[in-house]
Each structure stands twice: as C-alpha cells, then as structure tokens.
Coordinates of C-alpha atoms in Angstrom, one line a residue:
M1 CA -15.2 -12.6 -20.4
E2 CA -16.9 -12.2 -17.0
K3 CA -13.5 -12.5 -15.3
K4 CA -12.0 -9.8 -17.6
K5 CA -14.9 -7.6 -17.0
R6 CA -14.6 -8.0 -13.2
L7 CA -10.9 -7.3 -13.4
I8 CA -11.4 -4.1 -15.3
I9 CA -14.1 -2.9 -12.9
N10 CA -11.9 -3.7 -9.9
L11 CA -8.9 -1.9 -11.5
I12 CA -10.8 1.3 -12.5
S13 CA -12.7 1.6 -9.2
N14 CA -9.5 1.2 -7.2
I15 CA -7.6 3.7 -9.3
I16 CA -10.4 6.2 -8.8
S17 CA -10.2 5.6 -5.0
F18 CA -6.4 6.1 -5.2
A19 CA -6.7 9.3 -7.2
L20 CA -9.1 10.7 -4.6
Q21 CA -6.7 9.9 -1.7
L22 CA -3.9 11.4 -3.7
G23 CA -6.0 14.5 -4.4
I24 CA -6.6 15.0 -0.7
S25 CA -2.9 14.8 0.1
F26 CA -2.1 17.0 -2.8
I27 CA -4.4 19.8 -1.6
L28 CA -3.8 19.5 2.1
T29 CA -0.1 18.9 2.5
P30 CA 1.1 22.4 1.4
I31 CA -1.7 24.0 3.4
I32 CA -0.7 22.1 6.6
T33 CA 3.0 22.7 6.2
E34 CA 2.4 26.4 5.6
K35 CA 0.0 26.9 8.5
V36 CA 1.5 24.6 11.2
G37 CA 5.1 24.0 9.9
T38 CA 7.1 21.2 8.5
A39 CA 8.1 19.8 11.9
A40 CA 4.5 19.5 13.0
Y41 CA 3.5 17.8 9.8
G42 CA 6.1 15.1 10.4
F43 CA 4.2 13.9 13.5
I44 CA 1.3 12.9 11.2
G45 CA 3.5 10.5 9.3
L46 CA 5.1 9.4 12.6
S47 CA 1.6 8.6 14.1
N48 CA 0.9 6.5 11.0
N49 CA 4.2 4.6 11.5
F50 CA 3.2 3.8 15.1
I51 CA 0.0 2.3 13.7
S52 CA 2.2 0.0 11.6
Y53 CA 4.2 -1.0 14.7
A54 CA 0.9 -2.1 16.4
N55 CA -0.1 -4.0 13.3
I56 CA 2.9 -6.3 13.8
F57 CA 0.8 -7.8 16.6
T58 CA -2.6 -7.8 14.7
V59 CA -1.5 -9.5 11.5
I60 CA -0.8 -12.7 13.4
I61 CA -4.5 -13.4 13.2
N62 CA -5.8 -11.2 10.4
S63 CA -3.3 -11.5 7.6
M64 CA -4.2 -15.1 6.7
A65 CA -8.0 -15.0 7.5
S66 CA -9.0 -14.1 4.0
R67 CA -6.9 -16.8 2.5
F68 CA -8.2 -19.6 4.8
I69 CA -11.8 -18.5 4.6
T70 CA -11.7 -18.2 0.8
Y71 CA -9.9 -21.6 0.6
E72 CA -12.6 -23.3 2.7
I73 CA -15.5 -21.7 0.8
T74 CA -13.9 -22.7 -2.5
K75 CA -13.8 -26.3 -1.2
G76 CA -17.5 -26.1 -0.1
N77 CA -16.7 -26.3 3.6
M78 CA -18.9 -23.5 5.0
E79 CA -18.9 -24.8 8.6
K80 CA -15.1 -24.5 8.7
A81 CA -15.2 -21.1 7.1
N82 CA -17.6 -19.9 9.8
K83 CA -15.3 -21.2 12.5
Y84 CA -12.4 -19.1 11.1
Y85 CA -14.8 -16.1 10.7
S86 CA -16.1 -16.1 14.3
S87 CA -12.7 -16.9 15.8
V88 CA -11.1 -14.0 14.1
F89 CA -13.8 -11.6 15.2
F90 CA -13.5 -12.5 18.9
M91 CA -9.7 -12.5 18.7
N92 CA -9.8 -9.0 17.3
I93 CA -11.9 -7.8 20.3
I94 CA -9.2 -9.2 22.6
M95 CA -6.3 -7.6 20.6
S96 CA -8.1 -4.3 20.4
S97 CA -8.4 -4.2 24.2
I98 CA -4.7 -5.0 24.6
I99 CA -3.7 -2.3 22.1
A100 CA -6.0 0.3 23.8
V101 CA -4.2 -0.3 27.1
F102 CA -0.7 0.0 25.7
S103 CA -1.7 3.1 23.6
T104 CA -2.9 4.8 26.7
I105 CA 0.4 4.2 28.5
F106 CA 2.3 5.4 25.4
I107 CA 0.4 8.7 25.1
I108 CA 0.8 9.4 28.9
N109 CA 4.6 9.1 28.5
I110 CA 4.9 10.5 24.9
N111 CA 7.0 13.5 26.0
N112 CA 9.7 11.3 27.4
L113 CA 9.8 9.0 24.3
L114 CA 9.8 11.5 21.4
D115 CA 11.5 14.8 20.5
I116 CA 8.4 17.1 20.5
P117 CA 8.8 20.9 20.3
I118 CA 7.0 22.4 23.3
E119 CA 4.5 24.4 21.2
F120 CA 3.2 21.2 19.6
E121 CA 3.0 18.9 22.7
K122 CA -0.8 19.1 23.1
D123 CA -1.5 18.8 19.4
V124 CA 0.8 15.8 19.0
K125 CA -0.9 14.0 22.0
I126 CA -4.4 14.6 20.5
T127 CA -3.0 13.4 17.1
F128 CA -1.8 10.1 18.6
I129 CA -5.0 9.6 20.6
F130 CA -7.2 9.7 17.5
A131 CA -4.6 7.7 15.5
F132 CA -4.9 4.9 18.1
I133 CA -8.7 5.1 18.1
N134 CA -8.6 4.7 14.4
L135 CA -6.4 1.6 14.8
V136 CA -8.8 0.0 17.2
L137 CA -11.7 0.6 14.9
S138 CA -9.7 -0.7 11.9
I139 CA -9.0 -4.0 13.8
M140 CA -12.6 -4.4 14.7
S141 CA -13.7 -3.9 11.1
T142 CA -11.1 -6.1 9.4
I143 CA -13.2 -9.3 9.5
F144 CA -16.0 -7.6 7.6
T145 CA -13.7 -7.0 4.6
I146 CA -13.6 -10.7 3.8
A147 CA -17.0 -10.9 2.0
T148 CA -15.8 -8.7 -0.9
Y149 CA -12.6 -10.6 -1.1
V150 CA -14.3 -14.0 -1.2
K151 CA -16.7 -12.9 -3.9
D152 CA -14.0 -11.1 -5.8
R153 CA -16.0 -7.8 -5.5
L154 CA -13.1 -5.6 -4.7
D155 CA -14.8 -2.9 -6.9
L156 CA -17.5 -2.6 -4.1
E157 CA -14.7 -2.1 -1.6
A158 CA -13.2 0.6 -3.8
V159 CA -16.6 2.4 -4.2
R160 CA -17.0 2.3 -0.4
N161 CA -13.5 3.8 -0.1
I162 CA -14.3 6.5 -2.6
I163 CA -17.4 7.6 -0.6
G164 CA -15.4 7.4 2.7
N165 CA -12.7 9.6 1.3
I166 CA -15.2 12.1 0.0
I167 CA -16.7 12.3 3.5
K168 CA -13.2 12.6 5.0
A169 CA -12.3 15.4 2.5
I170 CA -15.4 17.4 3.3
F171 CA -14.6 17.2 7.0
L172 CA -11.0 18.3 6.4
I173 CA -11.9 21.2 4.1
I174 CA -14.4 22.5 6.6
A175 CA -12.0 22.1 9.5
F176 CA -9.0 23.8 7.9
S177 CA -11.2 26.5 6.4
L178 CA -13.3 27.5 9.4
L179 CA -11.2 26.5 12.4
E180 CA -7.7 27.2 13.7
P181 CA -5.3 24.8 11.8
K182 CA -4.4 21.7 13.8
I183 CA -2.5 18.6 12.7
Y184 CA -4.9 16.3 14.6
Y185 CA -7.7 17.1 12.1
I186 CA -6.0 14.6 9.9
T187 CA -6.3 11.7 12.4
I188 CA -9.9 12.8 13.3
G189 CA -10.7 12.6 9.6
G190 CA -9.2 9.1 9.6
V191 CA -11.5 8.0 12.4
I192 CA -14.5 9.4 10.5
F193 CA -13.4 7.5 7.4
T194 CA -12.8 4.2 9.3
L195 CA -16.2 4.4 11.1
F196 CA -17.9 4.8 7.8
I197 CA -16.0 1.9 6.3
F198 CA -16.8 -0.2 9.4
L199 CA -20.6 0.3 8.9
A200 CA -20.4 -0.1 5.1
N201 CA -18.5 -3.4 5.5
I202 CA -21.1 -4.9 7.8
R203 CA -23.8 -4.1 5.3
L204 CA -21.7 -5.5 2.4
T205 CA -21.1 -8.7 4.3
K206 CA -24.8 -9.2 4.9
R207 CA -25.5 -8.6 1.3
L208 CA -22.7 -10.7 -0.3
M209 CA -22.1 -13.5 2.2
P210 CA -25.1 -13.9 4.5
Q211 CA -23.8 -17.5 5.2
L212 CA -21.0 -16.0 7.2
K213 CA -22.2 -15.7 10.8
I214 CA -20.6 -14.5 14.0
N215 CA -21.3 -17.0 16.8
I216 CA -19.4 -17.5 20.0
K217 CA -20.1 -21.2 19.7
N218 CA -18.0 -21.2 16.5
F219 CA -14.9 -19.9 18.4
D220 CA -12.4 -22.6 17.7
K221 CA -8.9 -22.8 19.2
A222 CA -7.7 -25.1 16.4
S223 CA -8.7 -22.5 13.8
I224 CA -6.9 -19.8 15.7
W225 CA -3.8 -21.9 16.0
T226 CA -3.9 -22.6 12.3
L227 CA -4.0 -18.8 11.6
V228 CA -1.3 -18.1 14.2
K229 CA 1.1 -20.7 12.7
S230 CA 0.8 -19.0 9.3
G231 CA 0.2 -15.5 10.5
I232 CA 3.3 -15.4 12.8
W233 CA 5.4 -15.3 9.7
N234 CA 3.5 -12.4 8.3
S235 CA 3.9 -10.7 11.7
I236 CA 7.7 -11.3 11.6
N237 CA 7.6 -10.0 8.0
N238 CA 5.8 -6.8 9.1
L239 CA 8.4 -6.4 11.8
S240 CA 11.1 -6.7 9.1
R241 CA 9.3 -4.1 7.0
V242 CA 9.1 -1.8 10.0
L243 CA 12.9 -2.2 10.6
L244 CA 13.5 -1.7 6.9
T245 CA 11.3 1.3 6.1
G246 CA 9.0 2.0 9.0
L247 CA 11.5 3.3 11.5
D248 CA 12.8 6.0 9.3
L249 CA 10.7 8.8 10.8
L250 CA 11.3 7.7 14.3
I251 CA 15.1 7.4 13.7
A252 CA 15.1 10.9 12.1
N253 CA 13.2 12.2 15.1
L254 CA 15.5 10.7 17.7
F255 CA 18.9 11.0 16.0
I256 CA 18.5 14.2 13.9
G257 CA 15.4 16.2 15.1
A258 CA 11.8 17.1 14.4
D259 CA 12.6 19.3 11.4
A260 CA 14.4 16.6 9.5
M261 CA 11.6 14.2 10.3
G262 CA 9.1 16.7 8.8
L263 CA 11.1 17.0 5.6
L264 CA 11.3 13.2 5.2
S265 CA 7.6 12.9 6.0
I266 CA 6.8 15.3 3.1
A267 CA 9.2 13.5 0.8
K268 CA 7.6 10.2 1.5
T269 CA 4.0 11.4 0.6
I270 CA 4.1 10.4 -3.1
P271 CA 6.3 7.3 -2.7
T272 CA 3.9 6.0 0.1
T273 CA 0.9 6.7 -2.1
I274 CA 2.5 4.8 -5.0
E275 CA 3.3 1.9 -2.7
N276 CA -0.4 1.8 -1.5
L277 CA -1.6 1.8 -5.1
L278 CA 0.8 -0.9 -6.0
S279 CA -0.4 -3.0 -3.1
T280 CA -4.1 -2.3 -3.9
I281 CA -3.7 -3.3 -7.6
A282 CA -1.7 -6.4 -6.8
N283 CA -4.3 -7.5 -4.2
I284 CA -7.0 -7.4 -6.9
F285 CA -5.5 -10.5 -8.4
S286 CA -5.2 -12.3 -5.0
P287 CA -8.7 -14.0 -4.9
R288 CA -8.2 -15.4 -8.4
F289 CA -4.7 -16.7 -7.4
I290 CA -6.1 -18.5 -4.3
I291 CA -8.9 -20.1 -6.4
L292 CA -6.5 -21.4 -9.0
Y293 CA -4.1 -22.6 -6.4
S294 CA -6.8 -24.4 -4.4
K295 CA -7.8 -26.2 -7.6
R296 CA -4.1 -27.0 -8.3
R297 CA -4.3 -25.3 -11.7
I298 CA -0.6 -24.2 -11.5
R299 CA 0.0 -23.6 -15.2
E300 CA -2.9 -21.3 -15.4
L301 CA -1.8 -19.6 -12.2
V302 CA 1.6 -18.9 -13.6
Q303 CA 0.0 -17.3 -16.7
E304 CA -2.3 -15.2 -14.4
V305 CA 0.7 -14.1 -12.3
N306 CA 2.7 -13.1 -15.4
F307 CA -0.3 -11.2 -16.8
S308 CA -0.8 -9.4 -13.5
T309 CA 2.8 -8.2 -13.5
K310 CA 2.2 -6.8 -17.0
I311 CA -1.0 -5.0 -15.9
I312 CA 0.7 -3.6 -12.7
A313 CA 3.8 -2.5 -14.7
F314 CA 1.6 -0.9 -17.4
I315 CA -0.4 1.2 -14.8
M316 CA 2.5 2.1 -12.6
I317 CA 5.6 2.6 -14.8
V318 CA 4.4 6.0 -16.1
P319 CA 3.7 7.6 -12.7
I320 CA 6.9 6.3 -11.2
A321 CA 9.1 7.4 -14.1
G322 CA 7.2 10.7 -14.3
F323 CA 7.7 11.5 -10.6
I324 CA 11.5 10.8 -10.8
I325 CA 12.0 12.9 -13.9
F326 CA 9.5 15.7 -13.2
G327 CA 9.7 15.6 -9.4
K328 CA 11.8 18.8 -8.8
E329 CA 9.5 20.9 -10.8
F330 CA 6.5 19.4 -9.1
F331 CA 7.8 20.1 -5.6
V332 CA 8.7 23.7 -6.5
L333 CA 5.1 24.3 -7.6
W334 CA 3.5 22.2 -4.9
L335 CA 5.5 23.5 -1.9
G336 CA 5.8 27.2 -2.9
N337 CA 6.2 28.2 0.8
E338 CA 9.4 26.0 1.3
T339 CA 12.9 27.3 0.7
I340 CA 14.8 26.1 -2.4
E341 CA 17.2 24.3 0.0
N342 CA 14.4 22.3 1.6
I343 CA 12.8 21.5 -1.8
N344 CA 16.1 20.1 -3.0
K345 CA 16.4 18.0 0.1
I346 CA 12.8 16.8 -0.3
Q347 CA 13.3 15.9 -3.9
I348 CA 16.4 13.8 -3.2
L349 CA 14.7 12.1 -0.2
S350 CA 11.6 11.4 -2.4
I351 CA 13.7 9.7 -5.1
L352 CA 15.6 7.7 -2.5
S353 CA 12.3 6.5 -1.0
L354 CA 10.9 5.7 -4.4
L355 CA 13.9 3.7 -5.7
P356 CA 12.6 0.3 -4.4
Y357 CA 9.5 0.5 -6.6
V358 CA 11.6 1.1 -9.7
V359 CA 12.4 -2.6 -9.5
S360 CA 9.5 -4.0 -7.4
V361 CA 6.9 -2.6 -9.8
S362 CA 8.1 -5.3 -12.2
N363 CA 7.1 -8.2 -10.0
Y364 CA 5.0 -6.8 -7.1
S365 CA 2.3 -9.5 -7.4
L366 CA 4.8 -12.2 -6.6
F367 CA 4.7 -11.0 -3.0
I368 CA 1.1 -12.3 -2.9
L369 CA 2.1 -15.9 -3.8
D370 CA 3.8 -16.2 -0.4
T371 CA 0.3 -15.9 1.2
V372 CA -1.5 -17.8 -1.5
T373 CA 0.8 -20.9 -1.2
N374 CA 1.1 -20.4 2.6
K375 CA 4.8 -20.6 2.3
L376 CA 6.0 -17.6 4.3
K377 CA 9.0 -18.8 6.2
R378 CA 11.7 -18.3 3.6
P379 CA 10.7 -14.8 2.4
V380 CA 10.2 -13.7 6.0
I381 CA 13.7 -14.8 7.1
A382 CA 15.2 -13.1 4.0
T383 CA 13.4 -9.8 4.8
L384 CA 14.3 -10.0 8.5
I385 CA 18.0 -10.4 7.7
I386 CA 18.1 -7.5 5.3
S387 CA 16.0 -5.3 7.6
M388 CA 18.4 -5.9 10.5
L389 CA 21.4 -5.1 8.3
S390 CA 19.6 -2.0 7.1
T391 CA 18.9 -0.7 10.6
I392 CA 22.4 -1.4 11.8
T393 CA 23.9 0.3 8.7
T394 CA 21.7 3.3 9.0
I395 CA 22.6 3.9 12.7
A396 CA 26.3 3.4 11.9
L397 CA 26.2 5.9 9.1
L398 CA 24.3 8.4 11.3
K399 CA 27.0 8.0 14.0
F400 CA 30.2 8.0 11.9
T401 CA 29.3 10.1 8.8
D402 CA 27.6 13.4 7.8
L403 CA 25.0 11.8 5.5
G404 CA 22.3 12.5 8.1
I405 CA 18.7 12.2 6.8
Y406 CA 20.0 10.9 3.4
A407 CA 21.3 7.8 5.2
V408 CA 17.9 7.2 6.8
A409 CA 16.1 7.3 3.4
G410 CA 18.8 5.7 1.2
V411 CA 20.1 2.7 3.1
S412 CA 16.8 0.8 3.4
S413 CA 16.1 1.4 -0.3
I414 CA 19.4 -0.1 -1.4
Y415 CA 18.8 -3.2 0.7
W416 CA 15.2 -3.6 -0.6
I417 CA 16.4 -3.3 -4.2
L418 CA 18.9 -6.1 -3.6
K419 CA 16.2 -8.4 -2.1
V420 CA 13.8 -7.8 -5.1
I421 CA 16.5 -8.5 -7.7
V422 CA 18.2 -11.4 -6.0
F423 CA 15.4 -13.2 -4.1
N424 CA 11.8 -12.4 -5.2
N425 CA 11.6 -14.1 -8.6
I426 CA 13.4 -17.3 -7.6
N427 CA 11.4 -17.6 -4.3
A428 CA 8.0 -17.3 -6.1
A429 CA 9.0 -20.0 -8.6
K430 CA 10.1 -22.2 -5.8
N431 CA 6.8 -21.8 -4.0
L432 CA 5.0 -23.1 -7.1
R433 CA 7.6 -25.8 -7.7
I434 CA 8.3 -24.6 -11.3
K435 CA 11.5 -23.5 -13.1
W436 CA 13.5 -21.0 -11.1
N437 CA 13.5 -18.4 -14.0
A438 CA 9.8 -18.7 -14.8
F439 CA 9.1 -15.1 -13.8
L440 CA 12.5 -13.7 -14.7
G441 CA 11.9 -12.9 -18.3
Q442 CA 8.8 -10.7 -17.6
F443 CA 10.7 -9.0 -14.7
I444 CA 13.6 -8.0 -17.1
K445 CA 11.1 -6.8 -19.7
N446 CA 9.1 -4.7 -17.3
T447 CA 12.2 -3.2 -15.7
G448 CA 13.7 -2.4 -19.1
C449 CA 10.5 -0.7 -20.1
L450 CA 10.6 1.5 -17.0
I451 CA 14.2 2.6 -17.7
M452 CA 13.4 3.3 -21.3
I453 CA 10.4 5.4 -20.3
M454 CA 12.5 7.4 -17.9
I455 CA 15.0 8.2 -20.7
I456 CA 12.2 9.3 -23.0
F457 CA 10.7 11.5 -20.3
E458 CA 14.0 13.2 -19.8
I459 CA 14.1 14.0 -23.6
I460 CA 10.5 15.2 -23.7
K461 CA 11.1 17.4 -20.7
K462 CA 13.9 19.5 -22.2
P463 CA 11.8 21.8 -24.5
F464 CA 9.3 22.6 -21.8
V465 CA 9.7 25.4 -19.2
L466 CA 7.7 23.9 -16.3
N467 CA 7.4 27.0 -14.0
T468 CA 3.6 27.1 -13.9
W469 CA 0.9 24.5 -13.2
K470 CA -0.4 25.0 -16.8
T471 CA 2.9 24.3 -18.5
F472 CA 3.7 21.5 -16.0
I473 CA 0.4 19.7 -16.7
L474 CA 0.9 20.1 -20.4
G475 CA 4.4 18.7 -20.3
V476 CA 3.5 15.8 -18.0
G477 CA 0.4 15.1 -20.0
V478 CA 2.4 14.8 -23.3
A479 CA 4.9 12.5 -21.5
A480 CA 2.1 10.4 -20.0
I481 CA 0.4 9.8 -23.4
I482 CA 3.7 8.8 -25.0
G483 CA 4.7 6.7 -22.0
Y484 CA 1.5 4.7 -21.9
L485 CA 1.5 4.1 -25.7
L486 CA 5.1 2.8 -25.5
S487 CA 4.4 0.7 -22.4
F488 CA 1.4 -0.9 -24.2
I489 CA 3.5 -1.7 -27.2
I490 CA 6.4 -3.1 -25.2
L491 CA 4.7 -5.0 -22.4
F492 CA 1.9 -6.9 -24.1
S493 CA 2.0 -9.7 -26.6
K494 CA 0.5 -9.4 -30.0
E495 CA -2.6 -11.5 -29.0
E496 CA -3.1 -9.3 -25.9
K497 CA -2.9 -6.1 -27.9
Q498 CA -5.4 -7.5 -30.4
N499 CA -7.8 -8.5 -27.6
V500 CA -7.6 -4.9 -26.1
I501 CA -8.2 -3.3 -29.5
R502 CA -11.2 -5.6 -30.2
T503 CA -12.7 -4.8 -26.8
I504 CA -12.3 -1.0 -27.4
K505 CA -13.8 -1.4 -30.9
S506 CA -16.8 -3.4 -29.6
K507 CA -17.5 -0.7 -26.9
I508 CA -17.3 2.0 -29.6
M509 CA -19.7 0.1 -31.8
K510 CA -22.2 -0.5 -29.0
G511 CA -22.0 3.2 -28.1
S512 CA -22.7 4.3 -31.7
E513 CA -25.6 1.9 -32.0
K514 CA -27.2 3.5 -29.0

C-alpha cells in the first residue's frame, strides 16, 4: 500500500510539473514567434540541441551514478556509496571546466559555424552564452539529485521543479511584458531555474541522505573507472540519439536555412514535451526496478515492468492520439500569426516528429532496464547503427530529392520506429534472461489501444466545428474523457480495475466521514 501511495504521489506531482512546463511553452511560443520571428525562435531549440551535444561527454560519469549509488546503499555498503558520490562530484567540476573552455571557443566563432541572419547575431550569441552557463550549472548540480532517487522521493523533485518553473514563468512574463522582446530571455530563465534547482537539491540531500558526504579523500579512481566502463555506453547511446534526432535543427540550418529550422523547432515543441513527460514518468519506476534487480527478484521485476508499461500507456495514449487527430485545429488557434502554408508545414512536421512515440509509448519503461541491468552494449550498438543510417539517408535525400525539411523530420522517425518494434522488447527480455516474448503481449495490447483511440477521436471530431478555443476545448475534453475510459477498460486487468475502484471508493468514504 505504501508503495502504491508513493507511486501515485510521484505520478501526480510529476504530471503537474509537466503541465506547468507545457503551459509556459503554450503561452510564450506564439508571443515569441510573433515578436521576434520564426527564424529567431529556431535558435532557442538549436541552443538546446547543442546542450545535448555536450551531454554526450557528461553522461560518461553521471548516467550510471544513481544506479551504482542506489545499488550499494541497498546492499548496505555506505562507504562504497560515498566513494561514488564524492568521485562524481569532483569529476563534474573537471568536466564543467572543460566544457566552459570549449563553449567560449564556439561562441567566439559562432558566425562562421551557423547560418545566422545578421539582425539576430548579437541575440543568438547571448542566447548561447546563457545556454552554456545553464549547462555548467546543471552538471554541477547533477550529483545532488541522487538523494531523491535513492529514497524514491521523486515527488519532492517534482515539487521542486514546479516551484522552479513558477519562478521561471514569472521572470519570463515580466521580461516579455516590460522589456523589448529578446530570444535570450528564454535561456536566462533557464539559468534562474537551474540555479534554484541547484540550491534546492543541496537542501534535499542534507535532509534525505545526510550519510552522503563529499570528501576529497573519498575520490576513488576505481569507482570512476567502474562508472566510465558502464557510462561510456550511455555516452555512445546519447551520440546515437543525437545523430538520430538531435541533429535535425542543425541540418535544417546548414542545408535549408534559418526559416526552415524555425518551423521545425516550433513543430517539435509538443513532441519534445511529450518525450520529456514519457521519460519522466518512466523514470519514476526506475528506483523500484533497481531495488528488485539488486535482490534478484526477477519475476516480481517483470510484473512491475509490465505494470509500468500499462500506467505509461494509460497516461500518454490520450494526449498522443489527441495531438495527432486535433493537431491542425490546435496550430491554427495557437499560431494565429502564421500563414496557413506554414501551419500546414508545422502540422506535418509535428506528426512526423511524434510518430516514434506512437509505438514507443507502449514499452518506454523497457529502456530503463538497460541501465538497471547494466547491460548497455547491445542496445547502444543497435541505436548507433540506425542513427548512422538515418543521418546518411537524410543527407542523401536532401541532396538528391525535393523533400527538404520533411526528410529531416521523417527519416529519423521511421528508423526509430523500426528499432522499437524489432529490437526493444526482445532486448529487454534477454537482459533479464527470460522468454523473448515476455513483454510482447503487453506491447501489442498497448499499441492496439492507441490505434483504436485515434480512430475513435477521428469519429468524435466530425460533429465539432473547432474554430474557437471554446469549441476546441469542448471537443478535446469530450474526446479525452471517452479516451481515458476506454484506455482504462482495455489496458488493465479485472483485478487491477477492482483495486482502482476500491481505492476511489475508500477515498470518497473517508471524505464523506470528515
């Protein structure tokens, strides 16, 4: 019961945090594009992509730190956990210094490396300066996120993110309301958010895990080498993801132009937010997976993984299906300052960018098992191969066809879908040394549910004329209620439905007694 309660709290708090981030993007994106232009807006997304390029380097140490520290604490080995903890902290200082040097060199030469309209040169430089400052702060604060992970108190992390996003939103509202609109306000807001998170994480660590201490005497080369041997695969995996989906804005900028990059950046706003929510929800289950795996309770772990895929699918199927079916109407209302031609392009690009999650929503938590089991080599090699093929295919299509920006958005999605369908389920089963099709049944069920919901949404949409926010919210609201009811009926077993109903009834009874 305590585990279920903690899971519910974690889910709700993280969904609220996500909704707040989505709200900020929803309000600010049309304002920014109207006041500074589509091309300028694209450089915000491009600066974020460059952060992901730098993270290829940092994940070598940080990606596996939570796993190994949690594993050692579960085993009761606090001395070893502190060696990992201190070693990661001091390595992050070193990596931050190296990144700061290379960032400075990049910004000095940015005009020679990117296609930047003359009128935006100064603003783009400032945007990238604050983006890299934000990156350095993020690296320095990473080690202090481990306490909430170890204690499975990701709800506290979500609450911290909610407060940080409110502070960021207040700054952005004031800046865009009172000052001349500039794209670099976004990255300055990011620095403010990260600085708050940094300080809040230090406080949370002292409260939750006072046993974790930073001490130069605990710096341990053997611990670093253990993290590097595992983390190098995550680093290569990040490189593969960058080749697959993270180069799209850069390729658009260099091969097509700043305007096309801006349209793609807008189109990726909702798909990127959906991916972030998917990752956030999946990671809620990660501490529990590690604990079960460290105790070798594999059968229970398989049950937990299958249950997590149901929860993730239940939460995400409706927004993904809704965005695909109602996307055109949404963009017309949201981006009223854009031409119909541009809105049509943005809609197509957004669906192409979202396609991978149509299938990966059904088994997203299986990605976590690679880290949990510390078996990263096979999935990383698979991702690297498809990412290289994707990049080569995209550049070839740009050179020899007229597909243009659609090739940039579509090719990587097709390759990613193939990997999810052909590789992910079998790889996860192999990691746990269980039957190859152990996760396949739930994957088919979840994917079938998503397709069915999309068909139903298309039917529901027909009687509505969605030309105002009022009618749009009404139509989407009706669809969402029906979608979640059907998802609940389809995805969960009879026993799981009864447990949910009993929990709701007990809450209602307690409320009435009060």
